[in-house]
Short mmCIF file of C-alpha atoms in Angstrom, two decimals:
data_model
loop_
_atom_site.label_atom_id
_atom_site.label_comp_id
_atom_site.label_asym_id
_atom_site.label_seq_id
_atom_site.Cartn_x
_atom_site.Cartn_y
_atom_site.Cartn_z
CA UNK O 22 11.26 -18.07 -6.79
CA UNK O 23 10.71 -15.36 -9.76
CA UNK O 24 7.28 -16.45 -10.71
CA UNK O 25 6.14 -16.97 -6.87
CA UNK O 26 7.42 -13.26 -6.22
CA UNK O 27 4.76 -11.94 -9.24
CA UNK O 28 2.10 -13.74 -7.48
CA UNK O 29 3.08 -12.11 -3.97
CA UNK O 30 3.41 -8.68 -5.81
CA UNK O 31 0.24 -9.22 -7.42
CA UNK O 32 -2.12 -10.07 -4.63
CA UNK O 33 -0.11 -7.35 -2.96
CA UNK O 34 -1.43 -4.70 -5.38
CA UNK O 35 -4.76 -5.82 -5.40
CA UNK O 36 -5.86 -5.94 -1.98
CA UNK O 37 -4.01 -2.73 -1.05
CA UNK O 38 -6.87 -1.66 -3.93
CA UNK O 39 -9.54 -2.18 -1.81
CA UNK O 40 -9.19 0.41 0.55
CA UNK O 41 -11.48 2.93 -1.03
CA UNK O 42 -14.44 0.40 -0.40
CA UNK O 43 -14.05 0.30 3.17
CA UNK O 44 -12.59 3.85 4.04
CA UNK O 45 -15.85 5.75 2.11
CA UNK O 46 -18.67 4.32 4.57
CA UNK O 47 -16.32 5.37 7.24
CA UNK O 48 -16.35 8.69 6.02
CA UNK O 49 -19.78 8.79 4.87
CA UNK O 50 -20.44 7.96 8.65
CA UNK O 51 -18.60 10.65 10.20
CA UNK O 52 -15.38 9.51 10.97
CA UNK O 53 -12.39 11.12 10.17
CA UNK O 54 -9.03 10.28 8.49
CA UNK O 55 -6.86 9.77 11.47
CA UNK O 56 -9.62 7.73 13.50
CA UNK O 57 -10.18 5.57 10.36
CA UNK O 58 -6.36 4.93 10.22
CA UNK O 59 -6.13 4.25 13.51
CA UNK O 60 -8.53 1.43 13.89
CA UNK O 61 -7.20 -0.04 10.53
CA UNK O 62 -3.74 0.23 12.20
CA UNK O 63 -4.71 -1.22 15.83
CA UNK O 64 -6.88 -4.14 14.10
CA UNK O 65 -4.30 -4.95 11.64
CA UNK O 66 -1.33 -5.27 14.63
CA UNK O 67 -4.03 -7.40 16.58
CA UNK O 68 -4.23 -9.76 13.79
CA UNK O 69 -0.38 -9.91 13.00
CA UNK O 70 0.06 -10.53 16.61
CA UNK O 71 -2.27 -13.71 16.44
CA UNK O 72 -0.93 -14.75 13.27
CA UNK O 73 2.98 -14.66 14.79
CA UNK O 74 1.44 -16.16 18.18
CA UNK O 75 0.35 -18.99 15.69
CA UNK O 76 3.02 -19.53 13.96
CA UNK O 77 4.72 -19.90 17.26
CA UNK O 78 2.92 -22.64 18.14
CA UNK O 79 2.59 -24.29 15.04
CA UNK O 80 6.30 -24.56 14.70
CA UNK O 81 7.60 -24.79 18.28
CA UNK O 82 9.01 -21.64 18.18
CA UNK O 83 10.11 -19.73 21.14
CA UNK O 84 7.58 -16.25 21.32
CA UNK O 85 10.89 -14.09 22.09
CA UNK O 86 12.45 -15.39 18.78
CA UNK O 87 9.43 -14.47 16.41
CA UNK O 88 8.99 -11.09 18.12
CA UNK O 89 12.65 -10.35 18.39
CA UNK O 90 14.60 -7.70 16.60
CA UNK O 91 18.02 -6.51 16.63
CA UNK O 92 18.48 -2.57 18.37
CA UNK O 93 20.55 -1.76 15.06
CA UNK O 94 17.27 -2.83 12.67
CA UNK O 95 14.75 -0.48 15.07
CA UNK O 96 15.88 3.05 13.21
CA UNK O 97 15.17 1.55 10.15
CA UNK O 98 11.91 -0.23 11.24
CA UNK O 99 10.61 3.25 12.62
CA UNK O 100 11.53 5.50 9.34
CA UNK O 101 9.66 2.37 6.88
CA UNK O 102 6.25 2.62 9.54
CA UNK O 103 6.19 6.66 9.35
CA UNK O 104 7.04 6.56 5.64
CA UNK O 105 3.78 3.90 5.36
CA UNK O 106 1.57 5.99 7.67
CA UNK O 107 2.50 9.31 6.07
CA UNK O 108 1.28 7.56 2.42
CA UNK O 109 -2.06 6.43 4.15
CA UNK O 110 -2.68 9.54 5.46
CA UNK O 111 -2.02 11.28 2.62
CA UNK O 112 -4.15 8.83 0.03
CA UNK O 113 -6.78 8.50 2.81
CA UNK O 114 -7.16 12.90 2.41
CA UNK O 115 -7.34 12.96 -1.22
CA UNK O 116 -10.29 10.04 -1.10
CA UNK O 117 -12.41 13.60 0.42
CA UNK O 118 -11.29 15.98 -2.66
CA UNK O 119 -11.58 12.93 -5.72
CA UNK O 120 -13.27 9.87 -7.13
CA UNK O 121 -11.58 7.20 -5.38
CA UNK O 122 -10.66 5.53 -8.75
CA UNK O 123 -9.24 8.63 -9.80
CA UNK O 124 -6.98 8.55 -6.43
CA UNK O 125 -5.98 5.26 -6.76
CA UNK O 126 -4.55 5.98 -10.26
CA UNK O 127 -2.96 8.72 -9.59
CA UNK O 128 -1.12 6.96 -6.71
CA UNK O 129 0.18 4.45 -9.73
CA UNK O 130 3.06 6.97 -10.37
CA UNK O 131 5.04 5.35 -7.70
CA UNK O 132 6.41 2.69 -10.24
CA UNK O 133 7.97 5.46 -12.18
CA UNK O 134 9.17 7.09 -8.70
CA UNK O 135 10.82 3.46 -7.82
CA UNK O 136 12.42 3.40 -11.07
CA UNK O 137 13.97 6.94 -10.77
CA UNK O 138 15.20 6.49 -6.82
CA UNK O 139 17.18 2.78 -8.11
CA UNK O 140 18.60 4.16 -11.26
CA UNK O 141 19.33 7.27 -9.31
CA UNK O 142 20.83 6.24 -6.32
CA UNK O 143 21.39 2.32 -6.57
CA UNK O 144 22.60 2.51 -10.39
CA UNK O 145 20.25 -0.19 -11.22
CA UNK O 146 19.97 -0.80 -14.99
CA UNK O 147 16.57 -0.63 -16.35
CA UNK O 148 15.86 -2.80 -19.17
CA UNK O 149 13.83 -1.24 -22.51
CA UNK O 150 11.51 -3.73 -21.87
CA UNK O 151 10.74 -2.60 -18.43
CA UNK O 152 11.13 0.94 -19.16
CA UNK O 153 8.33 0.11 -22.15
CA UNK O 154 5.92 -1.10 -19.82
CA UNK O 155 6.45 1.22 -17.74
CA UNK O 156 5.39 3.78 -20.12
CA UNK O 157 2.56 1.75 -21.36
CA UNK O 158 0.89 1.59 -17.73
CA UNK O 159 1.17 4.84 -17.16
CA UNK O 160 -0.39 6.02 -20.39
CA UNK O 161 -3.31 3.11 -19.15
CA UNK O 162 -3.32 5.08 -15.98
CA UNK O 163 -3.68 8.69 -18.14
CA UNK O 164 -6.78 6.64 -19.47
CA UNK O 165 -8.12 5.65 -16.28
CA UNK O 166 -7.85 9.25 -14.90
CA UNK O 167 -11.73 10.87 -16.16
CA UNK O 168 -11.66 14.34 -16.80
CA UNK O 169 -14.98 14.39 -14.90
CA UNK O 170 -13.45 14.31 -11.70
CA UNK O 171 -11.86 18.09 -12.26
CA UNK O 172 -15.54 19.23 -13.10
CA UNK O 173 -16.74 20.26 -9.65
CA UNK O 174 -14.41 22.07 -6.38
CA UNK O 175 -10.63 22.67 -8.55
CA UNK O 176 -9.08 23.90 -5.24
CA UNK O 177 -10.24 20.76 -3.77
CA UNK O 178 -9.54 18.62 -6.39
CA UNK O 179 -5.50 20.24 -6.28
CA UNK O 180 -5.45 19.20 -3.02
CA UNK O 181 -6.50 16.41 -4.04
CA UNK O 182 -4.18 15.50 -6.26
CA UNK O 183 -1.18 17.34 -4.07
CA UNK O 184 -2.16 14.89 -1.29
CA UNK O 185 -1.60 11.58 -3.73
CA UNK O 186 1.45 12.57 -5.41
CA UNK O 187 2.79 12.98 -1.78
CA UNK O 188 1.40 9.75 -0.64
CA UNK O 189 3.18 8.32 -3.53
CA UNK O 190 6.45 9.45 -3.05
CA UNK O 191 6.33 7.99 0.66
CA UNK O 192 5.17 4.82 -0.29
CA UNK O 193 8.11 5.00 -3.35
CA UNK O 194 10.43 5.26 -0.59
CA UNK O 195 9.23 2.96 1.35
CA UNK O 196 9.19 0.03 -0.94
CA UNK O 197 13.03 1.03 -1.75
CA UNK O 198 13.50 0.83 2.28
CA UNK O 199 12.51 -2.51 2.03
CA UNK O 200 15.11 -3.55 -0.60
CA UNK O 201 17.98 -1.45 0.58
CA UNK O 202 18.26 -1.70 3.87
CA UNK O 203 19.48 -4.51 6.45
CA UNK O 204 15.18 -5.04 7.61
CA UNK O 205 15.76 -6.86 3.99
CA UNK O 206 17.20 -9.88 6.15
CA UNK O 207 14.34 -10.00 8.44
CA UNK O 208 11.13 -12.13 8.07
CA UNK O 209 8.29 -10.48 6.49
CA UNK O 210 5.97 -11.21 9.54
CA UNK O 211 7.73 -9.57 12.17
CA UNK O 212 8.96 -6.56 9.97
CA UNK O 213 5.12 -5.86 9.14
CA UNK O 214 4.43 -6.33 12.56
CA UNK O 215 6.87 -3.32 13.57
CA UNK O 216 5.96 -1.02 10.65
CA UNK O 217 2.49 -0.98 11.98
CA UNK O 218 3.15 -0.53 15.27
CA UNK O 219 5.47 2.19 14.71
CA UNK O 220 3.54 3.51 11.95
CA UNK O 221 0.36 3.91 14.26
CA UNK O 222 2.16 6.49 16.35
CA UNK O 223 1.70 8.97 14.19
CA UNK O 224 -2.14 8.45 14.05
CA UNK O 225 -2.07 8.17 18.29
CA UNK O 226 0.04 11.58 18.34
CA UNK O 227 -2.34 13.26 15.87
CA UNK O 228 -5.34 12.33 17.70
CA UNK O 229 -3.90 13.19 21.07
CA UNK O 230 -2.67 16.69 20.19
CA UNK O 231 -4.70 17.97 16.75
CA UNK O 232 -7.56 15.75 15.35
CA UNK O 233 -10.98 14.62 17.69
CA UNK O 234 -11.42 10.66 17.95
CA UNK O 235 -14.37 9.28 15.91
CA UNK O 236 -14.87 5.94 16.74
CA UNK O 237 -17.34 3.14 14.76
CA UNK O 238 -20.82 2.59 16.49
CA UNK O 239 -22.25 0.15 13.99
CA UNK O 240 -21.27 -3.49 13.53
CA UNK O 241 -20.94 -2.35 9.79
CA UNK O 242 -18.28 0.20 10.62
CA UNK O 243 -16.62 -2.58 12.88
CA UNK O 244 -16.77 -4.69 9.69
CA UNK O 245 -15.05 -1.69 7.46
CA UNK O 246 -12.43 -1.16 10.03
CA UNK O 247 -11.61 -5.03 9.72
CA UNK O 248 -11.73 -5.24 6.74
CA UNK O 249 -9.03 -2.36 6.45
CA UNK O 250 -6.86 -4.07 9.05
CA UNK O 251 -6.95 -7.23 7.03
CA UNK O 252 -7.45 -6.88 3.18
CA UNK O 253 -4.95 -3.65 2.38
CA UNK O 254 -2.99 -3.77 5.14
CA UNK O 255 -1.85 -7.22 6.96
CA UNK O 256 -2.19 -9.34 3.35
CA UNK O 257 -1.15 -6.41 1.11
CA UNK O 258 1.64 -5.77 3.25
CA UNK O 259 2.97 -8.88 3.96
CA UNK O 260 2.67 -9.75 0.02
CA UNK O 261 4.89 -6.92 -0.45
CA UNK O 262 7.50 -7.67 1.81
CA UNK O 263 7.75 -11.39 0.08
CA UNK O 264 7.59 -10.15 -3.07
CA UNK O 265 10.71 -7.40 -2.92
CA UNK O 266 12.66 -10.52 -1.14
CA UNK O 267 11.79 -12.36 -4.40
CA UNK O 268 11.89 -9.92 -7.14
CA UNK O 269 13.21 -6.45 -6.15
CA UNK O 270 11.45 -3.38 -5.52
CA UNK O 271 11.46 -2.49 -9.31
CA UNK O 272 9.09 -5.23 -10.77
CA UNK O 273 7.19 -5.31 -7.20
CA UNK O 274 6.23 -1.47 -7.80
CA UNK O 275 5.42 -2.43 -11.70
CA UNK O 276 2.45 -5.07 -10.62
CA UNK O 277 1.24 -2.30 -8.50
CA UNK O 278 -0.84 -1.81 -11.89
CA UNK O 279 -3.37 -3.81 -10.63
CA UNK O 280 -4.02 -1.41 -7.45
CA UNK O 281 -5.65 0.96 -9.73
CA UNK O 282 -7.62 -1.70 -11.75
CA UNK O 283 -9.12 -3.22 -8.32
CA UNK O 284 -9.86 0.28 -7.25
CA UNK O 285 -11.71 1.12 -10.44
CA UNK O 286 -13.61 -1.89 -10.60
CA UNK O 287 -14.98 -2.30 -6.61
CA UNK O 288 -15.75 1.67 -7.09
CA UNK O 289 -18.03 0.44 -9.86
CA UNK O 290 -19.54 -2.67 -7.73
CA UNK O 291 -19.82 -1.40 -4.19
CA UNK O 292 -19.18 2.77 -4.73
CA UNK O 293 -21.74 3.54 -7.38
CA UNK O 294 -18.99 4.82 -9.53
CA UNK O 295 -19.10 4.36 -13.03
CA UNK O 296 -16.32 3.54 -16.06
CA UNK O 297 -16.25 4.33 -19.78
CA UNK O 298 -14.55 2.49 -22.90
CA UNK O 299 -11.75 5.10 -22.59
CA UNK O 300 -10.95 3.94 -19.21
CA UNK O 301 -11.74 0.32 -20.10
CA UNK O 302 -8.67 0.49 -22.62
CA UNK O 303 -6.72 1.65 -19.96
CA UNK O 304 -7.14 -1.29 -17.95
CA UNK O 305 -6.34 -3.50 -20.92
CA UNK O 306 -3.04 -1.43 -21.49
CA UNK O 307 -1.94 -1.63 -17.55
CA UNK O 308 -2.80 -5.85 -18.05
CA UNK O 309 -0.75 -5.97 -21.12
CA UNK O 310 2.23 -4.31 -19.34
CA UNK O 311 2.02 -6.55 -16.32
CA UNK O 312 1.76 -9.55 -18.15
CA UNK O 313 5.13 -8.65 -20.34
CA UNK O 314 6.88 -8.15 -17.18
CA UNK O 315 5.72 -11.48 -15.95
CA UNK O 316 6.29 -13.32 -19.11
CA UNK O 317 10.22 -11.65 -19.49
CA UNK O 318 11.21 -13.00 -15.87
CA UNK O 319 9.30 -16.49 -15.42
#
């Protein structure tokens, strides 16, 4: 059960790190942040619905049983959806002001925030090994945050920095909420489905009253939207929910160290970004921290 949880958490982090390679081409083509995220969520909702329908058919379960949630769980599901959407908006805004590798690595402060929230609010005890791994992973992240990212528009960089920090806080509260509210007892598929449904309302409201809607116009742009809906959304959220059920919020967050590594590697391969020897050392430090936590529990 524990090893399975670590595998789920690693897969969730790695797939979430694919955000930039699908989002940046859409930005370059002229789509705005809210439009990108709206199509991401709508496609993800469609994929989730199809997956849940398939489960109903294959397991011969009533359709209402798969989609039904208790009324008293709706406020928590709405809150989780709004938190996830807020985190997505803020992270995608940061992509406009800094390299995606730096934005994704800065987002990784969320394991520290999760550990602090769990300790202060729920009196969870942190072992010295977990604390040491958090520090080691954080040091690795610091090495990954390249100084050349600040050499351009410093005001823009600060906007990106504040955006990604706020995104990290929203995601931290989301992870804790999945673990410490009644929705922990709900299966991961319906939780993910309703988080996406309620989360999409933010983009619908913003596009209706504030931001113009821009629509993908080429097959490649639609493929990027589908990639956003599948990998960093459906797959990542399902595995995150499953991991939290197995190993809890703190260690699921810690294995999120694989996310910035994924983002940096994909940025090099697909977006033309570069990596230095110092950044390679930072990646190694992150992998060591993750490996130590997995070995401790497996």
